[in-house]
Amino acid sequence: MSNVFELEHVYKTYKNDGKEFTALKDVSLSIKEGEIFGIIGMSGAGKSTLVRTLNRLEEISEGSVKYYDKELKDLKAKELREVRHSISMIFQSFNLLNQRTVITNVEQPLRIAGVSRKERKEKAREMLKVVGLEDKENSFPARLSGGQKQRVAIARALAASPKVLLCDEATSALDPKITGEILDLLKQINEERKITIIIITHEMSVIEKICDRVAIIDDGELAEVGEVKEVFRNPQSEAAKKLVFPSNPFDPSDPDGRLIRIVFDGLEASEPFIANLVETTGQKVNILSANTRSVGGIGYGQMVLELPKNKEDQDTVVSFFKNNGLSVSEVNREHE
Amino acid sequence: MSDYIIQTIQKGILETLEMTFFASLLSYIIGLPLGVILYVTSKGRLLENRIVNLILGTIVNIMRSLPFLILLVLLIPFTRFVTGSSIGTVASIVPLTVGAIPIVARMVEASLCEVQPGIIEAANSMGASPLYIIIHFILPEATPSLLQGAAINVATVLGYSAMAGVIGGGGLGAIALQYGYYRYQKDVLWTTVALLVIMVMLIQGIGGLLAKKKRKV
Ligand SMILES: Nc1ncnc2c1ncn2[C@@H]1O[C@H](COP(=O)(O)OP(=O)(O)OP(=O)(O)O)[C@@H](O)[C@H]1O
Ligand SMILES: [Mg+2]
């Protein structure tokens, strides 16, 4: 599979009134055709800056960004506009034309590309159907809910039949239920239209739900890239650990007690393994934190447990989990 | 009031409307593009260009800071050159237009500044050209605000048109001056004042209504 984007040693330094700020430091990564690629990091980490270099809304200071082997910084204004027809973008604030109807909004990219009036009406209607808003074509955006506005923005983004869809915090302004619906829609678009999707977020749940691979950006640097499952199971960088393992909400009952983390993926979500533990071994554990998800009936995530006091009992519990295909690691209290 | 004065006032109304209409139209034909240029060339905008922005901005500021009465006098040779005369309704349209252009330009610029930057960013990400973005994104989004500004501008031009009466322009201003000031006929003075006030209010009302009807947010 070929690479859609290839970033090599990208630096971005903002200069304002003599002050300099380096928002991206030596970022190198590649994004494969057809994947859903997540970019996550804290606020101000440089996520938006990074994604904006992909369609050259942001000029890089150093390094190279290639789109299908085309060096973006070498493109002339007209060539860049041509490239942008195939890279759509959606935003946290939707950015729809408020004074225009829904269908006119969706038609914009086609109009820019010079498609005839009749053809673009047809295409726009088709796209509104994809996002489930065919009955809203003559409404104005002000009359729509946030979720509906983002659907219009997605329809608009799809209208020009792009190869890539960039999403900058596309679900951050929406509640969890609507976020879920929008993510399902993006997944469907990725599968049916073979569009490569790049998603920026500060929410791990978004990454978990639909991304194939994830990049973790920390203070302008690329902390980690990998398969979402891998990063979840075995985060390498501090930044990744912080995101994957949220700090314990509960204190252990015994400050010196032994804590373990169990990480599971590919486990039947319906399997009540804590109950099974109690049933088969008679041992009880104290759940200090849990971060679990079920995707398509498969559970994955992690839990921090406090083990019983007695060493023998501890071993029974640990071997029970191991025998059930869960990975177990010790939790070092200082690092939590 | 005599029939003669009533006829004079009727004629004055038409002249005032004529001056206001043409001066407003002409000042928008020049002021609107000027305002767009001021906007797009300013810092951080679509076609940032410090030199163009500085030159046009300075000219506009100087023109705007001149009191209209002074501008009227200064422009007499130019008016004569353009219209062949320096008095009368048609001649007044020239200084009125020149005086309104910088006001229109700044008002247009302010309206365009209200457009959310995100909308322009979205347009850019779609690969739209700067001209396309101005025509199909910025101007439509700013239309309600532009209409509101236009109502204020037209009312200002109407007010200025009364001043043009001082140096031999026509319209209600000239009548007020002639009968109210030189002949001290208070009824004529107040009639023309009332008419001017009503006209300004009508313009504001219509402008506001149009803007409201257009605004979808
Ligand atoms: N035009 C600019 N001039 C100067 N500094 C900027 C500019 N744009 C962004 N920055 C800085 O660059 C850093 C990264 O910004 P960026 O918008 O990429 O962060 P982000 O990861 O998207 O954050 P958020 O989650 O809050 O959107 C921030 O510290 C920000 O202050
Ligand atoms: Mg951001």
XYZ file of C-alpha atoms and ligand atoms in Angstrom:
585
model
C 0.000 0.000 0.000
C 1.273 3.448 -0.873
C 1.599 6.376 1.459
C -0.805 9.272 1.192
C 1.330 11.562 3.291
C 4.991 11.372 4.054
C 6.374 13.838 6.597
C 10.094 14.119 7.108
C 11.719 16.188 9.834
C 8.985 18.790 9.813
C 9.562 21.905 11.893
C 7.176 24.790 12.296
C 8.192 27.986 14.000
C 5.720 30.821 14.448
C 7.184 34.316 14.478
C 5.085 37.065 15.995
C 6.376 40.521 16.907
C 9.912 39.235 17.248
C 8.810 36.319 19.425
C 9.420 32.821 18.176
C 7.548 29.688 19.074
C 8.315 26.267 17.688
C 5.038 24.376 17.474
C 6.380 21.327 15.605
C 9.778 19.789 16.236
C 11.269 17.192 13.932
C 8.050 15.365 13.134
C 8.406 12.425 10.751
C 5.569 10.073 9.969
C 3.705 8.478 7.111
C 0.022 7.947 6.611
C -1.115 4.970 4.589
C -3.815 4.880 1.996
C -7.183 3.803 3.351
C -6.410 3.964 7.042
C -8.007 6.010 9.780
C -5.122 7.775 11.413
C -5.548 9.465 14.765
C -3.481 12.322 16.145
C -3.850 12.891 19.847
C -2.236 15.198 22.360
C -2.889 17.765 25.026
C -4.222 21.205 24.189
C -1.483 23.274 22.583
C 0.581 20.218 21.672
C 0.557 21.151 17.997
C -2.126 18.868 16.588
C -3.925 21.523 14.566
C -0.628 22.886 13.313
C 0.378 19.400 12.200
C -2.829 18.633 10.339
C -2.779 22.049 8.689
C 0.608 21.301 7.183
C -1.030 18.414 5.312
C -2.990 20.740 3.016
C -0.517 23.578 3.410
C -2.904 25.832 5.274
C 0.248 26.182 7.336
C 3.642 26.653 5.696
C 6.332 24.552 7.312
C 9.621 26.113 8.388
C 11.796 23.110 7.652
C 11.502 19.544 6.423
C 9.221 18.016 3.835
C 5.570 17.098 3.500
C 4.756 14.871 0.536
C 1.253 14.092 -0.674
C 1.370 11.071 -2.994
C 5.041 11.835 -3.644
C 4.295 15.476 -4.440
C 6.328 17.902 -2.356
C 3.667 20.336 -1.122
C 5.972 23.286 -0.586
C 7.057 23.235 -4.232
C 3.528 23.647 -5.553
C 2.462 26.914 -7.143
C -0.732 28.570 -5.868
C -2.813 27.068 -8.664
C -1.364 23.572 -8.285
C -1.945 23.759 -4.546
C -5.617 24.621 -5.104
C -5.859 21.622 -7.413
C -4.382 19.372 -4.724
C -6.769 20.786 -2.150
C -9.740 19.595 -4.220
C -8.734 16.082 -3.217
C -8.076 16.825 0.474
C -11.245 17.805 2.331
C -11.335 19.149 5.838
C -13.917 19.386 8.615
C -13.641 21.539 11.701
C -14.731 21.759 15.311
C -16.748 24.897 14.565
C -18.264 23.419 11.350
C -17.479 26.599 9.358
C -20.608 26.538 7.228
C -21.877 29.582 5.363
C -24.608 30.856 7.666
C -26.321 32.961 5.015
C -26.653 30.068 2.570
C -28.898 27.016 2.538
C -27.634 23.568 3.408
C -27.554 22.418 -0.198
C -25.718 25.539 -1.386
C -23.134 24.861 1.293
C -22.679 21.299 0.124
C -22.349 22.456 -3.483
C -19.445 24.813 -2.759
C -16.511 22.478 -3.458
C -18.130 21.353 -6.718
C -18.737 24.912 -7.759
C -15.123 25.748 -7.025
C -14.097 22.813 -9.190
C -16.276 24.180 -12.007
C -18.965 21.481 -12.039
C -22.197 22.450 -13.834
C -25.167 23.614 -11.807
C -27.351 20.607 -12.519
C -24.639 18.099 -11.807
C -23.642 19.696 -8.524
C -27.241 19.825 -7.282
C -27.511 16.113 -7.954
C -24.221 15.304 -6.267
C -25.056 17.510 -3.279
C -28.389 15.747 -2.819
C -26.641 12.391 -2.981
C -24.172 13.504 -0.295
C -26.955 14.793 1.940
C -28.508 11.365 1.654
C -25.250 9.756 2.758
C -25.269 11.845 5.946
C -29.012 11.400 6.451
C -30.103 15.001 5.931
C -31.900 14.821 2.590
C -34.932 16.555 4.098
C -32.910 19.585 5.221
C -31.548 20.791 1.907
C -33.362 24.130 2.014
C -32.791 24.841 5.697
C -30.247 27.350 6.911
C -27.439 26.123 9.188
C -28.699 28.255 12.093
C -31.739 25.988 12.243
C -29.681 22.820 12.673
C -28.259 21.123 15.761
C -24.505 20.788 16.210
C -24.542 17.191 15.073
C -26.575 18.073 11.991
C -24.219 20.946 11.162
C -21.264 18.577 11.296
C -23.162 16.194 9.016
C -23.619 19.019 6.520
C -19.903 19.766 6.795
C -19.168 16.092 6.117
C -21.507 16.097 3.114
C -19.709 19.192 1.852
C -16.347 17.549 2.429
C -17.405 14.460 0.469
C -18.973 16.347 -2.432
C -15.764 16.776 -4.372
C -14.958 13.040 -4.039
C -11.758 13.603 -2.074
C -9.052 11.045 -1.421
C -8.415 12.301 2.092
C -10.560 13.716 4.861
C -8.893 15.777 7.583
C -10.893 16.178 10.787
C -9.689 18.775 13.283
C -11.544 18.122 16.547
C -14.642 17.370 14.485
C -16.538 15.944 17.433
C -15.225 18.115 20.261
C -18.253 20.400 20.239
C -20.702 17.485 20.365
C -22.100 15.361 23.171
C -20.989 11.714 23.547
C -24.012 10.213 21.806
C -23.754 12.487 18.763
C -19.980 12.023 18.773
C -20.570 8.282 18.507
C -22.928 8.760 15.565
C -20.515 11.039 13.723
C -17.646 8.598 14.288
C -19.780 5.735 12.962
C -20.502 7.832 9.898
C -16.797 8.530 9.374
C -16.005 4.837 9.706
C -18.680 4.013 7.153
C -17.288 6.612 4.760
C -13.801 5.204 5.200
C -14.966 1.692 4.415
C -17.386 2.396 1.592
C -15.538 5.186 -0.176
C -11.995 4.122 0.615
C -11.205 7.602 1.855
C -8.148 7.989 4.051
C -9.203 9.778 7.235
C -6.999 11.729 9.607
C -8.591 12.549 12.919
C -7.320 15.025 15.458
C -8.637 14.771 18.962
C -7.728 15.150 22.587
C -10.076 12.325 23.557
C -8.702 8.813 23.773
C -12.204 7.414 23.302
C -12.317 8.797 19.755
C -9.057 7.075 18.882
C -10.205 3.819 20.433
C -13.466 3.842 18.618
C -12.386 4.188 15.016
C -8.664 4.677 14.445
C -6.336 2.066 12.988
C -3.135 3.854 13.947
C -2.398 6.715 16.261
C 0.295 9.357 16.655
C 0.817 10.958 20.020
C 2.008 14.543 19.929
C 3.547 16.005 23.019
C 4.796 19.576 23.136
C 5.353 19.710 19.377
C 7.172 16.402 19.231
C 6.015 13.058 17.979
C 6.080 10.934 21.124
C 4.832 7.685 19.660
C 3.206 6.188 16.550
C 1.692 2.782 16.187
C -1.306 0.511 15.843
C -3.983 1.691 18.263
C -4.124 -1.738 19.921
C -0.368 -1.853 20.368
C -0.206 1.605 21.876
C -3.040 0.696 24.192
C -1.554 -2.585 25.266
C 1.946 -1.386 25.654
C 2.461 2.373 25.589
C 6.140 3.294 25.367
C 6.346 7.031 25.907
C 5.393 8.947 29.028
C 2.880 10.971 27.018
C 1.218 7.788 25.758
C 1.099 6.274 29.229
C -0.545 9.382 30.568
C -3.222 9.179 27.906
C -3.785 5.432 28.086
C -3.632 5.028 31.846
C -5.498 7.815 33.517
C -4.394 8.393 37.095
C -6.178 6.256 39.684
C -9.401 7.786 40.872
C -9.430 5.623 44.024
C -6.736 5.202 46.627
C -5.884 1.621 47.509
C -7.218 0.538 50.914
C -3.714 -0.477 51.963
C -1.072 2.130 51.020
C 1.556 -0.634 50.731
C -0.729 -3.139 49.010
C 0.299 -4.718 45.712
C -1.283 -3.214 42.610
C -1.453 -4.811 39.196
C -2.667 -3.633 35.844
C -4.479 -6.064 33.616
C -4.702 -5.225 29.974
C -7.025 -7.075 27.722
C -7.835 -7.055 24.072
C -9.697 -9.555 22.032
C -11.573 -10.690 25.096
C -15.250 -11.505 24.851
C -16.834 -8.380 26.298
C -19.625 -10.408 27.782
C -17.212 -12.509 29.818
C -17.570 -11.543 33.501
C -13.979 -12.297 34.445
C -14.016 -10.563 37.834
C -17.075 -12.573 38.813
C -15.397 -15.695 37.441
C -12.366 -14.938 39.583
C -14.449 -14.808 42.728
C -16.326 -17.926 41.724
C -13.347 -20.110 40.804
C -10.749 -18.926 43.298
C -12.780 -17.334 46.057
C -10.400 -14.334 45.943
C -11.571 -10.724 45.873
C -9.837 -7.782 44.295
C -10.381 -4.067 44.682
C -10.875 -2.228 41.346
C -9.068 1.102 41.521
C -9.594 2.228 37.973
C -10.951 0.813 34.800
C -10.862 2.052 31.262
C -12.562 -0.428 29.036
C -14.270 -0.374 25.683
C -16.146 -2.846 23.676
C -15.711 -2.664 19.935
C -17.842 -5.022 17.926
C -18.391 -7.307 20.914
C -14.668 -7.512 21.673
C -13.593 -5.934 24.921
C -10.348 -4.147 25.343
C -8.891 -1.750 27.815
C -7.181 -1.894 31.149
C -7.891 -2.070 34.837
C -5.847 -1.333 37.922
C -6.557 -3.774 40.754
C -5.470 -3.993 44.336
C -4.614 -7.583 45.252
C -5.375 -9.389 48.508
C -2.792 -9.020 51.329
C -1.602 -12.607 51.418
C 1.190 -13.441 48.935
C -0.260 -16.841 48.075
C -3.658 -15.345 47.334
C -1.982 -12.736 45.167
C -0.321 -15.435 43.097
C -3.625 -17.271 42.697
C -5.250 -14.146 41.311
C -2.363 -13.320 38.980
C -2.233 -16.815 37.551
C -6.008 -16.841 37.128
C -5.796 -13.730 34.939
C -2.813 -15.058 33.018
C -4.578 -18.333 32.354
C -7.513 -16.372 31.011
C -5.391 -14.639 28.401
C -5.007 -11.278 30.128
C -1.682 -9.537 30.338
C -0.671 -8.594 33.854
C 1.886 -6.018 34.909
C 2.942 -4.604 38.242
C 1.980 -1.008 38.975
C 4.757 1.085 40.364
C 3.048 3.486 42.754
C 5.500 6.375 42.245
C 4.699 6.629 38.561
C 0.964 6.767 38.868
C -47.326 78.725 3.346
C -47.917 79.882 -0.212
C -48.403 77.521 -3.153
C -45.083 78.682 -4.471
C -43.271 77.568 -1.344
C -45.071 74.244 -1.311
C -44.002 73.663 -4.902
C -40.472 74.657 -4.013
C -40.457 72.171 -1.156
C -41.800 69.403 -3.415
C -39.043 70.120 -5.883
C -36.562 70.156 -2.998
C -37.628 66.691 -1.895
C -37.027 65.294 -5.359
C -33.660 67.007 -5.602
C -32.595 65.691 -2.212
C -33.625 62.181 -3.195
C -31.811 62.521 -6.505
C -28.593 63.708 -4.865
C -28.772 61.071 -2.145
C -29.507 58.258 -4.549
C -26.806 58.995 -7.092
C -24.149 59.972 -4.556
C -24.835 56.805 -2.541
C -24.775 54.632 -5.633
C -21.542 56.130 -6.926
C -19.876 56.059 -3.527
C -20.667 52.338 -3.245
C -19.438 51.606 -6.748
C -16.059 52.939 -5.641
C -16.210 52.479 -1.863
C -17.245 48.816 -1.831
C -14.246 47.545 -3.815
C -12.047 49.922 -1.844
C -13.353 48.489 1.425
C -12.781 44.961 0.128
C -9.196 45.850 -0.804
C -8.596 47.440 2.604
C -9.901 44.261 4.227
C -8.072 41.643 2.185
C -4.741 43.471 2.312
C -4.752 43.992 6.073
C -2.584 41.920 8.383
C -3.342 38.215 8.497
C -5.967 38.395 5.758
C -6.375 36.700 2.402
C -4.058 38.909 0.332
C -2.011 40.609 3.002
C -0.101 43.512 1.464
C 1.284 46.073 3.824
C 2.167 48.693 1.212
C -1.189 48.721 -0.580
C -2.995 48.724 2.741
C -0.911 51.573 4.112
C -1.305 53.790 1.040
C -5.055 53.276 0.628
C -5.624 53.423 4.365
C -3.815 56.739 4.662
C -5.707 58.315 1.756
C -9.012 57.141 3.194
C -8.135 58.421 6.644
C -7.134 61.851 5.375
C -10.303 62.156 3.272
C -12.418 61.047 6.182
C -10.890 63.471 8.624
C -11.685 66.511 6.434
C -14.888 68.249 7.540
C -17.431 67.893 4.749
C -17.911 71.635 4.409
C -14.186 72.095 3.758
C -14.247 69.244 1.243
C -17.112 70.970 -0.557
C -15.042 74.097 -1.019
C -11.837 72.267 -1.883
C -13.604 70.246 -4.566
C -15.166 73.193 -6.409
C -12.592 73.171 -9.251
C -12.853 69.408 -9.600
C -16.647 69.542 -9.620
C -16.577 72.202 -12.308
C -14.205 70.068 -14.332
C -16.450 66.996 -14.072
C -19.926 68.516 -14.453
C -19.180 71.817 -16.121
C -20.703 73.747 -13.233
C -20.107 74.085 -9.524
C -23.664 74.746 -8.424
C -26.914 72.823 -8.639
C -28.107 69.349 -7.878
C -25.900 67.497 -10.324
C -22.828 69.408 -9.222
C -23.514 68.512 -5.587
C -23.367 64.832 -6.402
C -19.613 65.092 -6.987
C -18.526 66.295 -3.511
C -21.174 64.123 -1.867
C -19.740 61.058 -3.587
C -16.164 61.960 -2.792
C -17.083 62.655 0.821
C -18.978 59.365 1.195
C -16.386 57.075 -0.412
C -14.022 56.873 2.584
C -16.923 56.400 4.981
C -18.350 53.610 2.840
C -14.909 51.992 2.491
C -14.311 51.866 6.244
C -17.848 50.688 6.929
C -17.496 47.875 4.375
C -14.134 46.902 5.857
C -15.669 46.725 9.337
C -18.535 44.544 8.087
C -16.158 42.133 6.374
C -14.065 41.856 9.542
C -17.104 40.330 11.237
C -16.972 37.247 8.995
C -15.666 34.277 10.994
C -12.091 33.422 9.989
C -13.066 29.732 10.080
C -15.319 30.184 7.060
C -12.437 31.620 5.053
C -10.207 28.805 6.236
C -12.804 26.280 5.071
C -12.915 27.988 1.668
C -9.135 27.876 1.453
C -9.112 24.204 2.331
C -11.501 23.561 -0.562
C -9.013 25.093 -2.961
C -10.990 28.250 -3.713
C -9.147 31.183 -5.307
C -8.969 34.472 -3.388
C -11.449 36.113 -5.779
C -13.861 33.204 -5.368
C -13.554 33.422 -1.611
C -14.346 37.142 -1.644
C -17.357 36.785 -3.946
C -18.846 33.518 -2.714
C -17.825 33.344 0.922
C -16.952 36.714 2.440
C -19.481 39.019 0.754
C -22.526 36.736 1.218
C -21.654 36.152 4.867
C -21.299 39.896 5.421
C -24.434 40.901 3.496
C -26.728 41.598 6.476
C -24.062 43.708 8.109
C -23.317 45.463 4.801
C -26.998 46.368 4.420
C -27.123 47.764 7.907
C -24.036 49.836 7.159
C -25.561 50.990 3.875
C -28.591 52.390 5.684
C -26.314 54.462 7.893
C -24.249 55.612 4.923
C -27.245 56.662 2.847
C -28.615 58.608 5.809
C -25.238 60.311 6.188
C -25.199 61.248 2.505
C -28.691 62.696 2.898
C -27.456 64.791 5.803
C -24.469 65.957 3.769
C -26.744 66.815 0.858
C -28.427 69.401 3.052
C -25.026 70.915 3.686
C -24.369 71.088 -0.021
C -27.101 73.710 -0.093
C -24.647 76.113 1.485
C -22.524 76.371 -1.625
C -25.350 76.460 -4.101
C -26.542 72.888 -4.198
C -30.239 72.206 -4.504
C -32.567 70.225 -2.325
C -34.198 70.714 1.047
C -30.987 71.973 2.609
C -30.844 74.914 0.243
C -34.486 75.727 0.960
C -33.949 75.591 4.693
C -30.998 77.886 4.345
C -32.692 80.320 2.028
C -36.035 80.659 3.779
C -35.095 79.737 7.308
C -31.800 81.555 7.615
C -31.835 84.473 5.197
C -35.570 85.270 5.294
C -36.290 83.961 8.717
C -39.438 82.037 7.764
C -39.632 79.618 10.638
C -42.475 77.497 9.230
C -40.486 76.700 6.104
C -37.400 75.955 8.156
C -39.201 73.500 10.416
C -41.064 71.858 7.551
C -37.833 71.083 5.751
C -36.202 69.890 8.971
C -39.143 67.566 9.655
C -38.994 66.237 6.114
C -35.292 65.549 6.401
C -35.789 63.742 9.703
C -38.582 61.618 8.238
C -36.456 60.726 5.226
C -33.534 59.676 7.407
C -35.829 57.566 9.552
C -37.355 55.916 6.492
C -33.953 55.041 5.116
C -32.811 53.598 8.438
C -36.043 51.651 8.768
C -35.891 50.159 5.290
C -32.212 49.300 5.675
C -32.793 47.648 9.030
C -35.707 45.663 7.655
C -33.730 44.432 4.658
C -30.815 43.431 6.856
C -33.109 41.575 9.217
C -34.827 39.754 6.398
C -31.475 38.718 4.968
C -29.920 37.612 8.232
C -30.246 33.884 8.803
C -28.465 33.698 12.127
N -0.467 31.733 14.506
C 0.210 31.381 15.614
N 1.162 32.179 16.118
C 1.875 31.834 17.217
N 1.717 30.703 17.893
C 0.772 29.850 17.445
C -0.033 30.144 16.295
N -0.871 29.113 16.092
C -0.625 28.228 17.076
N 0.362 28.658 17.892
C 0.917 27.954 19.055
O 1.354 26.693 18.640
C 1.036 25.715 19.617
C 0.266 24.577 18.990
O -0.973 25.063 18.550
P -2.070 24.103 17.953
O -3.247 24.932 17.586
O -1.460 23.285 16.879
O -2.406 23.191 19.213
P -3.448 22.015 19.337
O -2.687 20.811 19.711
O -4.309 21.954 18.136
O -4.284 22.492 20.600
P -5.857 22.429 20.864
O -6.138 21.048 21.338
O -6.032 23.434 21.951
O -6.554 22.797 19.604
C 0.262 26.423 20.708
O 1.123 26.643 21.799
C -0.153 27.722 20.100
O -0.163 28.741 21.055
Mg -6.355 22.442 17.711
